[in-house]
Tab-separated table of N, CA and C in Angstrom:
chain	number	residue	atom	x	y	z
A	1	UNK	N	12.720	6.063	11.003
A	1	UNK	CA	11.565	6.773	10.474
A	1	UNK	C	10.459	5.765	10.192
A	2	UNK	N	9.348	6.002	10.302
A	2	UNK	CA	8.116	5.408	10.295
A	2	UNK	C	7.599	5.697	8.968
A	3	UNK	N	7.296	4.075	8.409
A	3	UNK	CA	6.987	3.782	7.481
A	3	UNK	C	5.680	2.888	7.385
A	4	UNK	N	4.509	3.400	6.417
A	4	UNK	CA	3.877	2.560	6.527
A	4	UNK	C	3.776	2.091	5.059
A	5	UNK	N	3.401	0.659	4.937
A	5	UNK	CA	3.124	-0.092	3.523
A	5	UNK	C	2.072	-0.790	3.194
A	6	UNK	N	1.403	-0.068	2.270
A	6	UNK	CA	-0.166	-0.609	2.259
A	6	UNK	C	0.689	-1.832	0.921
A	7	UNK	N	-0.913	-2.483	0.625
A	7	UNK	CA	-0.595	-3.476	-0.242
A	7	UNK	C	-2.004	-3.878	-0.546
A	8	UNK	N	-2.347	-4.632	-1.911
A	8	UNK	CA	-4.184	-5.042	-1.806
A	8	UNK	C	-4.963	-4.196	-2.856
A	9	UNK	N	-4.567	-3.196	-2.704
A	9	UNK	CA	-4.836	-2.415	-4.394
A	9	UNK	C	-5.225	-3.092	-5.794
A	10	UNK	N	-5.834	-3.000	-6.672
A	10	UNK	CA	-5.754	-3.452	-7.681
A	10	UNK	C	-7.223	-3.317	-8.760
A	11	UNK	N	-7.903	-3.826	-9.420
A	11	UNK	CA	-8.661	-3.445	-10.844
A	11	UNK	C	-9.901	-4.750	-10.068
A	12	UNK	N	-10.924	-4.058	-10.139
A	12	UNK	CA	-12.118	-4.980	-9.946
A	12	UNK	C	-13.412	-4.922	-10.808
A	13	UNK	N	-14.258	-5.708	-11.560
A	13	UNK	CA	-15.632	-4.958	-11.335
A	13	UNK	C	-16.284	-4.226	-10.363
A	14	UNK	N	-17.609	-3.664	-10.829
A	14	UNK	CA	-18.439	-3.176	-9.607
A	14	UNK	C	-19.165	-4.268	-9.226
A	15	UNK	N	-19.139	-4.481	-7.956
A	15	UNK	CA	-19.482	-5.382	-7.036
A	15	UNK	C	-18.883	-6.249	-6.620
A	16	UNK	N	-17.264	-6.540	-7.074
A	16	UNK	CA	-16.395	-6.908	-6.541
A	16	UNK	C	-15.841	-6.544	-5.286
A	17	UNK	N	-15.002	-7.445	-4.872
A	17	UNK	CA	-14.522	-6.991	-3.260
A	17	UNK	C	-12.462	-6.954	-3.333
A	18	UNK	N	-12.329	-6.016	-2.671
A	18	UNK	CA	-10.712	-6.445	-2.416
A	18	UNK	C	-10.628	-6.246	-1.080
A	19	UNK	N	-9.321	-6.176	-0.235
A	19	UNK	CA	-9.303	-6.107	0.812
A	19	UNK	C	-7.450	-5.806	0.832
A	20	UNK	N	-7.561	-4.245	1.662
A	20	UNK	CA	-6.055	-3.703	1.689
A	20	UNK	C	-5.399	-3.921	3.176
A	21	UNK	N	-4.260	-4.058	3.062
A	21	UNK	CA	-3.787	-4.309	3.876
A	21	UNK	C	-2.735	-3.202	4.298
A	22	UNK	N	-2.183	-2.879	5.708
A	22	UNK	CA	-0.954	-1.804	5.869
A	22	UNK	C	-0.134	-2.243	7.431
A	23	UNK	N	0.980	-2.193	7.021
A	23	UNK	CA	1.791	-2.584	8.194
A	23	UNK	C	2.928	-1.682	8.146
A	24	UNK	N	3.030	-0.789	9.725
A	24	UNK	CA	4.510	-0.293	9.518
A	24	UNK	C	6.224	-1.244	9.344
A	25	UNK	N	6.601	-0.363	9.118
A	25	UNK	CA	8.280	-0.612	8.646
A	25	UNK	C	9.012	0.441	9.931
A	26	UNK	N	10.198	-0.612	10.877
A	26	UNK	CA	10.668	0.112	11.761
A	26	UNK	C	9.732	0.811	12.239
A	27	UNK	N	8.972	0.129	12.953
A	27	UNK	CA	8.315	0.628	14.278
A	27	UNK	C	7.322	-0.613	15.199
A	28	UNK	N	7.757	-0.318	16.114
A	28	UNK	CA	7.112	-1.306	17.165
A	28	UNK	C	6.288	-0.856	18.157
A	29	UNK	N	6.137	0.866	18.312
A	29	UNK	CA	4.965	0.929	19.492
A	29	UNK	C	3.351	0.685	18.807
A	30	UNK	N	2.512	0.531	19.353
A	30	UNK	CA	1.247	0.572	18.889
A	30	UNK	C	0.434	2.262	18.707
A	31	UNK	N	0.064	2.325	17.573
A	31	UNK	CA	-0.639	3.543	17.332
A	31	UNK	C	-1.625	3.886	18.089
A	32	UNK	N	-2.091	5.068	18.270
A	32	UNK	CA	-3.523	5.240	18.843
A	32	UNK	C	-4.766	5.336	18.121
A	33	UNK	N	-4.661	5.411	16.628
A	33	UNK	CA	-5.524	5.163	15.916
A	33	UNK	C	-5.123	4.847	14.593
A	34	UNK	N	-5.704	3.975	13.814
A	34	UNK	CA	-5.416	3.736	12.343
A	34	UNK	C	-6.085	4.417	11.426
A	35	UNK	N	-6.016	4.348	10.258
A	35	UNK	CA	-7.495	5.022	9.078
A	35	UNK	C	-6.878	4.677	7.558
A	36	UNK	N	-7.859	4.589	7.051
A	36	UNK	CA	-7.478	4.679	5.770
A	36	UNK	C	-8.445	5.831	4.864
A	37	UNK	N	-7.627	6.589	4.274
A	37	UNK	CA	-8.193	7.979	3.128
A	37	UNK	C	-8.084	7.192	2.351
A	38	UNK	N	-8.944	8.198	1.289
A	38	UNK	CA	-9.024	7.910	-0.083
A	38	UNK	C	-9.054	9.346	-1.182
A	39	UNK	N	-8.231	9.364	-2.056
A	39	UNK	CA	-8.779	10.586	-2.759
A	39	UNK	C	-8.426	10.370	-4.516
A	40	UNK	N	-9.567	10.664	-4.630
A	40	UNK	CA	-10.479	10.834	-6.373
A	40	UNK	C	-9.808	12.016	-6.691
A	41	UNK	N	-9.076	11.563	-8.234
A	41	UNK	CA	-8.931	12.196	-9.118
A	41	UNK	C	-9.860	13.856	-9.437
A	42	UNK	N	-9.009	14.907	-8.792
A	42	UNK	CA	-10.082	16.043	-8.928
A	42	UNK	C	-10.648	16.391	-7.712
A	43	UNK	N	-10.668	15.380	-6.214
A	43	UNK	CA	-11.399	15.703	-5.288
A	43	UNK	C	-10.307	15.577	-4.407
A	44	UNK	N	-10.738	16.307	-3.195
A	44	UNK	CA	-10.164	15.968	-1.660
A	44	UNK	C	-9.669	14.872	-1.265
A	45	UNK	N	-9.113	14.615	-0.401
A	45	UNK	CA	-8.744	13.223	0.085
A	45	UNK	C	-10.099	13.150	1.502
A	46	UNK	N	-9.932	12.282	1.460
A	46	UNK	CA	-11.705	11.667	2.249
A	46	UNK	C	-11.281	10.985	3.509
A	47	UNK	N	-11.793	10.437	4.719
A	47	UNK	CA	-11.565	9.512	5.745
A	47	UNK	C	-12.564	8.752	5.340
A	48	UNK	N	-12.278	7.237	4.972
A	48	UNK	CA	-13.214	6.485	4.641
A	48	UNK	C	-13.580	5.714	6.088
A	49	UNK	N	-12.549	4.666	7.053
A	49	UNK	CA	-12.454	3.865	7.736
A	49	UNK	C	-11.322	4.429	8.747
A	50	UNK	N	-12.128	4.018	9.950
A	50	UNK	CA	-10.957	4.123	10.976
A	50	UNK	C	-10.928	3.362	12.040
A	51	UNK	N	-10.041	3.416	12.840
A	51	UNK	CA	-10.224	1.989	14.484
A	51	UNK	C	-9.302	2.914	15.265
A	52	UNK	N	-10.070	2.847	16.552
A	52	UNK	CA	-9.184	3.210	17.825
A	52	UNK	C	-8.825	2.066	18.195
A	53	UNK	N	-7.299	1.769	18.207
A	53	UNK	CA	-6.444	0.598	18.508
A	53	UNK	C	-6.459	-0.539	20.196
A	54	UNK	N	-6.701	0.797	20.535
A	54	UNK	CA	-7.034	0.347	21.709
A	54	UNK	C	-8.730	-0.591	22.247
A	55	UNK	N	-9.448	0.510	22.259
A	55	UNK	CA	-10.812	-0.100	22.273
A	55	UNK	C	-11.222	-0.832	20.916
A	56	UNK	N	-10.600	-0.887	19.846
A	56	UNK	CA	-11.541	-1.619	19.276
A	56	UNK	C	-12.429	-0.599	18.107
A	57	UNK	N	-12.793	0.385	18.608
A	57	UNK	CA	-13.933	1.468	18.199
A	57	UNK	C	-13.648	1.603	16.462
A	58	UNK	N	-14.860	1.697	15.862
A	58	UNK	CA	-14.355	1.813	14.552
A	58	UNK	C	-15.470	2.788	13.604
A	59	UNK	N	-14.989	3.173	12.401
A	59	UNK	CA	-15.657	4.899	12.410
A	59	UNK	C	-15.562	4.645	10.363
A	60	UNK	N	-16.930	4.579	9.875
A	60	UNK	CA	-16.723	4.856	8.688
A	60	UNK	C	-17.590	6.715	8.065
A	61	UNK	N	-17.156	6.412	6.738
A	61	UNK	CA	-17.979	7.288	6.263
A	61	UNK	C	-19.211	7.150	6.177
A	62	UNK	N	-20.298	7.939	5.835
A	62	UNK	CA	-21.710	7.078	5.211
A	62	UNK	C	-21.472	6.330	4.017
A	63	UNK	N	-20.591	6.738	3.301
A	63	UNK	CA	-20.850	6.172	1.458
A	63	UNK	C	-20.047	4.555	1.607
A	64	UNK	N	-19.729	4.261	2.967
A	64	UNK	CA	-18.741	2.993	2.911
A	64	UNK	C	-19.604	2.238	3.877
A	65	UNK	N	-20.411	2.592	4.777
A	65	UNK	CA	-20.986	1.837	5.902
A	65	UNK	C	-21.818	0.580	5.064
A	66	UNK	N	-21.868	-0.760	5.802
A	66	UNK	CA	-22.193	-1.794	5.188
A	66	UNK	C	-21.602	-2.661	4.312
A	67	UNK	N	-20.658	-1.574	3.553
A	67	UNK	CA	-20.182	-2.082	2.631
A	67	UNK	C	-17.987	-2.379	2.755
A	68	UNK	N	-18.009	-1.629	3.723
A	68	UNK	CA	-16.097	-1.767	4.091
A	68	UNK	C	-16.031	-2.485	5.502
A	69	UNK	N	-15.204	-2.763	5.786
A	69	UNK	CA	-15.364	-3.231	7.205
A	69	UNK	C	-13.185	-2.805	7.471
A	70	UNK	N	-13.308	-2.196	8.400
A	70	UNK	CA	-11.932	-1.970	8.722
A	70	UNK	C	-11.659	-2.930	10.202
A	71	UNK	N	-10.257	-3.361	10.286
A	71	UNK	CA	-9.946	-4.232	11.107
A	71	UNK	C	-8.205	-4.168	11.422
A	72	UNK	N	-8.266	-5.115	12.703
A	72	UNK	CA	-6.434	-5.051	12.904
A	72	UNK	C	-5.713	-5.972	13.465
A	73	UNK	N	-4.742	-6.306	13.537
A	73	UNK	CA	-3.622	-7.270	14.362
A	73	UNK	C	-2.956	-6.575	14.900
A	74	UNK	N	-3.180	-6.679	16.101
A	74	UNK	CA	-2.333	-5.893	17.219
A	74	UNK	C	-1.127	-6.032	17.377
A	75	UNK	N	-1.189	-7.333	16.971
A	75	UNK	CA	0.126	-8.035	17.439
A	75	UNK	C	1.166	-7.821	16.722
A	76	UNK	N	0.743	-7.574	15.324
A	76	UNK	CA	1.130	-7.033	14.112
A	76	UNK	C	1.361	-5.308	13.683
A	77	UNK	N	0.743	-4.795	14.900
A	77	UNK	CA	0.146	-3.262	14.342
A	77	UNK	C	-0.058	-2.937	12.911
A	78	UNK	N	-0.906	-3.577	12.699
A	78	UNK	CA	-1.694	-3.838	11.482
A	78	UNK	C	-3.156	-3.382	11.118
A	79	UNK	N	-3.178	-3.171	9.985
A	79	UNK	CA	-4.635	-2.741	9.830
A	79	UNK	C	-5.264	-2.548	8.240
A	80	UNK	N	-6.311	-3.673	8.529
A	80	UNK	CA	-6.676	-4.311	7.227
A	80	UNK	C	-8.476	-3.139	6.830
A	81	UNK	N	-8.744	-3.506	5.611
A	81	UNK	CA	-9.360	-2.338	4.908
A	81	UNK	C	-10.420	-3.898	4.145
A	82	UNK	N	-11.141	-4.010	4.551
A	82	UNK	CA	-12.192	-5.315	3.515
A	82	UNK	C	-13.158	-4.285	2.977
A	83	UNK	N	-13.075	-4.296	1.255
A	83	UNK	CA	-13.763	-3.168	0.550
A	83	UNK	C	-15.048	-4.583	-0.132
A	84	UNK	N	-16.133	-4.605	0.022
A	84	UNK	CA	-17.483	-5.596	-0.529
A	84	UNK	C	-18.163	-4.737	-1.112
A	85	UNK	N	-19.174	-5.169	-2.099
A	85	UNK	CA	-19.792	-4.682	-3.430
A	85	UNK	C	-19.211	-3.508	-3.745
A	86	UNK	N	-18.117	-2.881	-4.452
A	86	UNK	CA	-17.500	-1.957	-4.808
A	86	UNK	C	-18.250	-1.630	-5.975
A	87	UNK	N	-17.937	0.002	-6.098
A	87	UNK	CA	-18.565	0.115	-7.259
A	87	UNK	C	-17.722	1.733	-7.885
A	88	UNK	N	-18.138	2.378	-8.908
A	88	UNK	CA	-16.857	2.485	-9.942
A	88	UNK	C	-16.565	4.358	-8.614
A	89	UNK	N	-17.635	4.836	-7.925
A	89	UNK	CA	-17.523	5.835	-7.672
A	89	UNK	C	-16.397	5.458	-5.783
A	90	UNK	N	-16.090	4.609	-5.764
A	90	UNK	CA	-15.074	3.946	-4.707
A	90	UNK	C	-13.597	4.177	-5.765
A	91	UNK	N	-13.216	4.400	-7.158
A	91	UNK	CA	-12.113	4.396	-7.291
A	91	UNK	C	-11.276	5.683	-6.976
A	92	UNK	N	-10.190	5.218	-6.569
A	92	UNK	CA	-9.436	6.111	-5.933
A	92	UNK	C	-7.851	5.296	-5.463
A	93	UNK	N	-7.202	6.750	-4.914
A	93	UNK	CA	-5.576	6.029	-4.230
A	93	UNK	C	-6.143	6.039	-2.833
A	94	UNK	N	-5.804	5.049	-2.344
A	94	UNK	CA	-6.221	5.110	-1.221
A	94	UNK	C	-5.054	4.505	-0.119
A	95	UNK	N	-4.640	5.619	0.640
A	95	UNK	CA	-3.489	5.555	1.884
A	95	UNK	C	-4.227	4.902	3.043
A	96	UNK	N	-3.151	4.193	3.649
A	96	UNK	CA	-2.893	4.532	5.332
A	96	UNK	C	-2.502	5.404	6.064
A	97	UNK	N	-2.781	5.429	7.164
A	97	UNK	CA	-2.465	6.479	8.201
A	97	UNK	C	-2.712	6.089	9.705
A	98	UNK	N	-1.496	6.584	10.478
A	98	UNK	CA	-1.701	6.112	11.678
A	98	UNK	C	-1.222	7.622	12.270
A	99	UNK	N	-1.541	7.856	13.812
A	99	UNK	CA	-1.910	8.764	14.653
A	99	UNK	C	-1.219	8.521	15.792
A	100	UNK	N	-0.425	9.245	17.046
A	100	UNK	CA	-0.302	8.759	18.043
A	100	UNK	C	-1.542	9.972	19.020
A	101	UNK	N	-2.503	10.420	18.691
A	101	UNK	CA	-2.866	11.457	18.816
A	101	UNK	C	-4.468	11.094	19.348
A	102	UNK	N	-5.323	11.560	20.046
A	102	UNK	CA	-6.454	10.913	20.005
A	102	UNK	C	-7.390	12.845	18.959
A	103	UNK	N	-8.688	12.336	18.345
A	103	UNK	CA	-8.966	13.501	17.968
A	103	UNK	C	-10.346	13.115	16.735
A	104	UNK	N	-10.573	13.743	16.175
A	104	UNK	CA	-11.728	12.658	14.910
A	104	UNK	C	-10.942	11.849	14.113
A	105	UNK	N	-11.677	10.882	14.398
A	105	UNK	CA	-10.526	9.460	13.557
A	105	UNK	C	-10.960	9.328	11.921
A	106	UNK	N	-12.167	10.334	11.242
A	106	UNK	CA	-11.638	10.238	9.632
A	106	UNK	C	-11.473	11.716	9.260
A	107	UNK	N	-10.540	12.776	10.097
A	107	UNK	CA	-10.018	14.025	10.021
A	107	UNK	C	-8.109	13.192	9.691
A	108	UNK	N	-7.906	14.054	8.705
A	108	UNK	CA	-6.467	13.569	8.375
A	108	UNK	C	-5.842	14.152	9.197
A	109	UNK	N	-5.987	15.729	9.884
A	109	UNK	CA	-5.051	16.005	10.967
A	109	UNK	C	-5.408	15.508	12.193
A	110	UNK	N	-3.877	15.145	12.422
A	110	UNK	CA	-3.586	14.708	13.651
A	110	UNK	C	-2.718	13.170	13.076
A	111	UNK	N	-3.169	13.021	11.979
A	111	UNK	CA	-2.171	11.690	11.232
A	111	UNK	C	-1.226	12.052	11.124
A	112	UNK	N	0.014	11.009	11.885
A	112	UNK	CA	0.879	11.828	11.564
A	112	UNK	C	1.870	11.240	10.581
A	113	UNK	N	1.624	9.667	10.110
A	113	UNK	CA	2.166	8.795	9.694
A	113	UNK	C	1.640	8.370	8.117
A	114	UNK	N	2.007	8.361	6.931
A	114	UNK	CA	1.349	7.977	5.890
A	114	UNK	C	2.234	7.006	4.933
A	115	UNK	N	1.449	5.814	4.180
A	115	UNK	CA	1.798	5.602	3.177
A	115	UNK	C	1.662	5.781	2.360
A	116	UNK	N	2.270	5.143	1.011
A	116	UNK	CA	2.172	6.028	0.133
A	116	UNK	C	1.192	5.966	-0.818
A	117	UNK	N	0.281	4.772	-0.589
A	117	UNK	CA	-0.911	4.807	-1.285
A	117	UNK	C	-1.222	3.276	-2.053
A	118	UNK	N	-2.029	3.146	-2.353
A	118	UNK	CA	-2.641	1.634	-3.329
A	118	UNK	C	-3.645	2.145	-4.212
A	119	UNK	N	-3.381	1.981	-5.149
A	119	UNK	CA	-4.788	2.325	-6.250
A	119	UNK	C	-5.921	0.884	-6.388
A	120	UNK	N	-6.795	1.624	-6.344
A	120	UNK	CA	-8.481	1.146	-6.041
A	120	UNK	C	-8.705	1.295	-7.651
A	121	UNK	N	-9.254	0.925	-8.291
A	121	UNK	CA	-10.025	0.997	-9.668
A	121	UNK	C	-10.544	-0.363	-9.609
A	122	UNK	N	-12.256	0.643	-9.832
A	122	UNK	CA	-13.589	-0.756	-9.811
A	122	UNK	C	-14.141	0.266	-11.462
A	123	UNK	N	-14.196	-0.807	-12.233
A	123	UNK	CA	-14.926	-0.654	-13.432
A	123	UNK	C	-16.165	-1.226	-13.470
A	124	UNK	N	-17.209	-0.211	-14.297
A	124	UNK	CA	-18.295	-0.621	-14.300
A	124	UNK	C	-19.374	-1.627	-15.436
């Protein structure tokens, strides 16, 4: 069974940076797309960041553009989350997710793979 394990989570100011990380457990093919959600206490879960594994292609929200940069090791099937000037309305749990599926890459369906989450908290 496919497991994924984020890691990188943790307590920042606003305008601090962290940077999450997620790698599956027992599994070796390469995904067709990565992403990482996020969801606020009270709200939806969100598609913040995503990468088509293959090309490269990579897909944020508006409220993250400039400021996240999503990335990967192939080699690794890996896929890293760099969060810069954070600020308190970014806190949240925020999962991985991988896809073997092609389809909108910050739509949660079609993910078919999740972990179980990292908590984000940026104080202001």
């Amino acid at each position: 069974q496919v497991q994924l394990v984020e890691s990188g989570g943790g307590s920042v100011q606003a305008g601090g940076s962290l940077r999450l990380s997620c790698a599956p457990s027992g599994y070796t093919r390469s995904f067709i797309k990565m992403g990482w959600f996020r969801q606020a206490p009270g709200k939806e879960r969100e598609g913040v960041a995503a990468i088509y594994t293959g090309s490269g292609n990579t897909y944020y929200t508006d409220s993250v553009k400039g400021r996240f940069t999503i990335s990967q090791d192939n080699a690794k099937n890996s896929v890293f989350l760099q969060m810069n000037s954070l600020s308190p309305d970014d806190t949240a749990m925020y999962y991985c997710a991988a896809a073997q599926v092609y389809g909108r890459p910050l739509n949660e369906a079609g993910y078919s793979y999740w972990g179980q989450g990292t908590q984000v908290t940026v104080s202001s």
